[in-house]
């Protein structure tokens, strides 16, 4: 009971959770840096490579954000909410069955145009989405500028900018998650 | 902030929106995602969702099913396509509003280099340079040469082995037990020595190199480059990753064939890994063995690549199944981050030791049992005529038998023969080629069994053993005909 009481404010809804921890799911297209962000949030290490398809199974870890402890779940890449391959099915099943409290949709900022349809699907599904524009350093180098504030207004969801491999924006991402969870609990 | 903007959401055309509404009205079950989303996925023909909804709705499913088929009838194109286009339209209009692209920004160097690596005329030489520097110089010369010489030649042979053997002779009166722990083939003097002195440096340098190549984004480019060649041997570009990993450790590579799409490709890749891809340990010893004989080295390379292509080509003809199309996203070229390269090398080494180390020890124990019972002497005496048929001396039989336990034990045995001056250039080429093709090591064999099943594995081994000897026999005859010695 004590553990639950400590984590009380972290609960976003009345849902009883087996592990007692609120859940964060990382989803997105292959090779956008989900595993890097997973490693940053949990302090664990899952294999990271520069090619699509490195993660084929779900990895789970724990991480502290604000004063709460979360269960964080890394998923194989998927291109849309409608799966084609087995790995994509694994990732979607997690969204359907685990009721994550926060879904971080991680995209490669360079290819935002191609990745937004998936964001729209996640919003349509009523999932608690935060959009993470990752690999921003490369986008900037290519001369791509994104108005994250405007995007936030247009989509009606939080938008965070990161360059996870360089450890940039991770603090802001954590802050955003903490605010988001707090706002739903309130 | 007074103007509260309404978030933009996807709106489909009237017919589809009407269908969505009707489906939502019919959905009575509890779902973890919005009913609108369930309806949208149903209309797009999502089988898994259909299955779930029909189970949850029971009798109500019929009505939903009717709405689905009726709505699709209104359109010539699949609804999944029409609805995806609708989403894309909105996504693009949002993106156009928030993205500003400076076309003048410099993206030329990265893109030009990227194109060079994928066009055959420049890509093949670049690949050869990478292989030469990364595989031959770094793994072969530095890892298998400098580092192995130090750990094996200095640390083990001068310090650990004499110390262990001295202790054994002093305190252990039973020769059989002495042989199990130390002496020529003991757990410490053979199993542990091989694991730490030979495997650690070779596999470590290989994984380090491989991680750098992986993180730079070069692998998918090799995949694009070699896709056409790989298609001829029943695979496609995707198989480049397990096949190149095979040069590090065929056992790990056999596990990674999971990433291939069809069973057919997995079987072909498993066969080729077992047959014609030497692992780094074996590669290191073979390169050391043949380094003094350029002609033998070239012969070996030609034979092994020839067999790889020939058997792949034939396997592709014989093994039934569909051929998947190749699609792979090519990520940008990037500077690898040293900490990730280090971390990845470390976790792979850890895996390697946990999975494979017990098998080394097991191999030592089996060799000990084989020697103790005289079984090995018997098998070696059977192998001797086979050796003569290949034009090799009787002593080579031992190398071939040990080759089954570890790919490199075999090559290591040849090394001793060559040092003793028992092999000429022709015999070196024949022995190295046959041993490379000859059966996978015990660890790889057991992973093949686990991943592909008993039938496929035994089939592959039953093919490889006679085939490897046949290649050796023919190669020997050809070389004799050509007057090579």
XYZ file of C-alpha atoms in Angstrom, chain B residues 54-247:
194
model
C -16.349 -9.814 -34.328
C -15.412 -11.603 -31.126
C -16.486 -8.727 -28.884
C -19.693 -7.815 -30.701
C -21.115 -11.292 -31.260
C -24.452 -10.933 -33.077
C -23.881 -7.244 -33.713
C -20.966 -8.058 -36.033
C -23.182 -8.945 -38.968
C -24.504 -5.404 -39.249
C -21.008 -3.912 -39.091
C -19.785 -6.373 -41.674
C -22.617 -5.273 -43.992
C -21.679 -1.614 -43.601
C -18.075 -2.457 -44.478
C -18.832 -4.326 -47.674
C -21.454 -1.819 -48.794
C -19.146 1.143 -48.293
C -16.328 -0.523 -50.212
C -18.741 -1.218 -53.108
C -19.136 2.538 -53.640
C -15.449 2.879 -54.554
C -13.246 1.455 -57.271
C -10.096 1.739 -55.243
C -9.558 0.036 -51.881
C -10.801 2.148 -48.969
C -7.436 1.733 -47.270
C -5.881 3.664 -50.139
C -8.541 6.370 -50.275
C -8.414 6.942 -46.526
C -4.620 6.985 -46.434
C -4.651 9.654 -49.153
C -7.067 11.726 -47.096
C -4.760 11.562 -44.076
C -1.770 12.365 -46.198
C -3.509 15.433 -47.635
C -4.111 16.837 -44.166
C -0.601 15.904 -42.986
C 0.953 17.656 -45.957
C -1.112 20.770 -45.564
C -0.122 20.966 -41.884
C 3.520 20.296 -42.745
C 3.546 22.986 -45.444
C 2.336 25.442 -42.835
C 4.958 24.710 -40.199
C 8.037 23.565 -42.118
C 10.392 25.999 -43.730
C 13.001 24.518 -45.993
C 16.141 26.330 -46.945
C 16.958 24.746 -50.278
C 20.366 26.358 -50.395
C 21.577 24.482 -47.330
C 24.464 22.172 -47.947
C 23.358 18.608 -48.300
C 25.617 17.802 -51.196
C 28.595 16.063 -49.583
C 26.561 13.547 -47.648
C 24.307 12.841 -50.601
C 27.137 12.558 -53.080
C 29.022 10.134 -50.855
C 25.816 8.195 -50.348
C 25.305 7.866 -54.095
C 28.922 6.807 -54.613
C 28.512 3.932 -52.179
C 25.457 2.610 -53.998
C 26.443 2.899 -57.649
C 28.225 -0.293 -58.772
C 31.185 1.399 -60.503
C 32.263 3.282 -57.392
C 30.434 1.182 -54.805
C 32.342 -2.060 -55.415
C 35.802 -0.468 -55.029
C 34.605 1.338 -51.880
C 33.302 -1.958 -50.500
C 36.625 -3.652 -51.272
C 38.543 -0.860 -49.528
C 36.280 -1.115 -46.470
C 36.717 -4.902 -46.411
C 40.473 -4.602 -46.828
C 40.940 -1.996 -44.108
C 38.226 -3.150 -41.724
C 38.345 -6.902 -42.104
C 41.828 -7.712 -43.320
C 43.933 -5.025 -41.675
C 42.028 -4.374 -38.453
C 40.516 -7.785 -37.659
C 42.977 -10.028 -39.499
C 46.333 -8.347 -39.050
C 45.739 -6.415 -35.832
C 43.178 -8.586 -33.954
C 44.169 -12.044 -35.158
C 47.828 -11.170 -35.443
C 49.166 -8.664 -32.962
C 46.669 -9.120 -30.140
C 46.377 -12.917 -30.433
C 50.148 -13.287 -30.513
C 50.406 -11.338 -27.335
C 47.634 -13.031 -25.325
C 48.170 -16.513 -26.690
C 51.897 -16.582 -27.320
C 52.989 -14.541 -24.339
C 50.387 -14.714 -21.597
C 49.164 -18.274 -22.051
C 52.102 -20.162 -23.487
C 54.737 -18.532 -21.351
C 52.843 -18.034 -18.109
C 49.461 -19.694 -17.657
C 49.954 -23.042 -19.413
C 53.311 -23.924 -17.822
C 51.950 -22.847 -14.443
C 48.765 -24.946 -14.716
C 50.608 -27.934 -16.113
C 53.228 -27.638 -13.395
C 50.530 -27.624 -10.729
C 48.811 -30.604 -12.326
C 51.972 -32.650 -12.540
C 52.810 -31.822 -8.956
C 49.405 -32.395 -7.348
C 47.320 -34.589 -9.645
C 48.554 -38.133 -9.902
C 45.984 -39.308 -12.505
C 47.018 -38.544 -16.106
C 43.398 -38.690 -17.266
C 42.358 -35.891 -14.919
C 45.457 -33.907 -15.838
C 44.428 -34.121 -19.474
C 40.904 -32.957 -18.684
C 42.086 -29.751 -17.036
C 45.401 -28.994 -18.691
C 48.002 -30.479 -21.016
C 47.344 -30.386 -24.766
C 43.544 -30.357 -24.959
C 42.322 -29.530 -21.438
C 39.534 -27.209 -20.352
C 41.992 -24.484 -19.372
C 44.781 -25.048 -21.844
C 42.478 -25.560 -24.813
C 38.927 -24.401 -24.053
C 39.707 -21.329 -22.011
C 42.827 -20.504 -24.001
C 40.891 -20.554 -27.253
C 38.060 -18.508 -25.802
C 40.228 -15.838 -24.237
C 43.339 -15.785 -26.390
C 41.925 -16.336 -29.878
C 38.208 -15.662 -29.825
C 38.222 -12.604 -27.587
C 40.620 -10.520 -29.700
C 39.290 -11.638 -33.074
C 35.604 -11.452 -32.302
C 36.111 -8.289 -30.252
C 37.893 -6.447 -33.052
C 35.311 -7.711 -35.526
C 32.318 -6.576 -33.490
C 33.967 -3.218 -32.915
C 34.470 -2.754 -36.647
C 31.000 -4.060 -37.432
C 29.389 -1.632 -34.964
C 31.139 1.312 -36.611
C 29.940 0.183 -40.041
C 26.443 -0.405 -38.664
C 26.148 3.030 -37.064
C 27.542 4.864 -40.053
C 24.543 3.683 -42.094
C 26.778 1.860 -44.567
C 25.088 -1.560 -44.277
C 21.805 -0.630 -45.996
C 23.936 0.847 -48.794
C 25.833 -2.420 -49.202
C 22.400 -4.053 -49.244
C 21.312 -1.835 -52.132
C 24.598 -2.423 -53.921
C 24.527 -6.197 -53.622
C 20.774 -6.694 -53.972
C 21.117 -7.899 -57.576
C 23.853 -10.404 -56.806
C 21.968 -11.625 -53.752
C 18.779 -12.114 -55.777
C 20.665 -14.570 -57.979
C 21.448 -16.679 -54.924
C 17.886 -16.734 -53.644
C 18.267 -13.909 -51.167
C 17.903 -10.175 -51.380
C 19.690 -7.128 -50.034
C 18.192 -7.633 -46.610
C 20.385 -10.730 -46.165
C 23.513 -8.571 -46.312
C 23.229 -7.962 -42.573
C 23.246 -11.611 -41.383
C 25.725 -12.625 -44.071
C 28.274 -9.950 -43.144
C 27.707 -10.671 -39.475
C 28.667 -14.269 -40.321
C 32.236 -13.149 -40.869
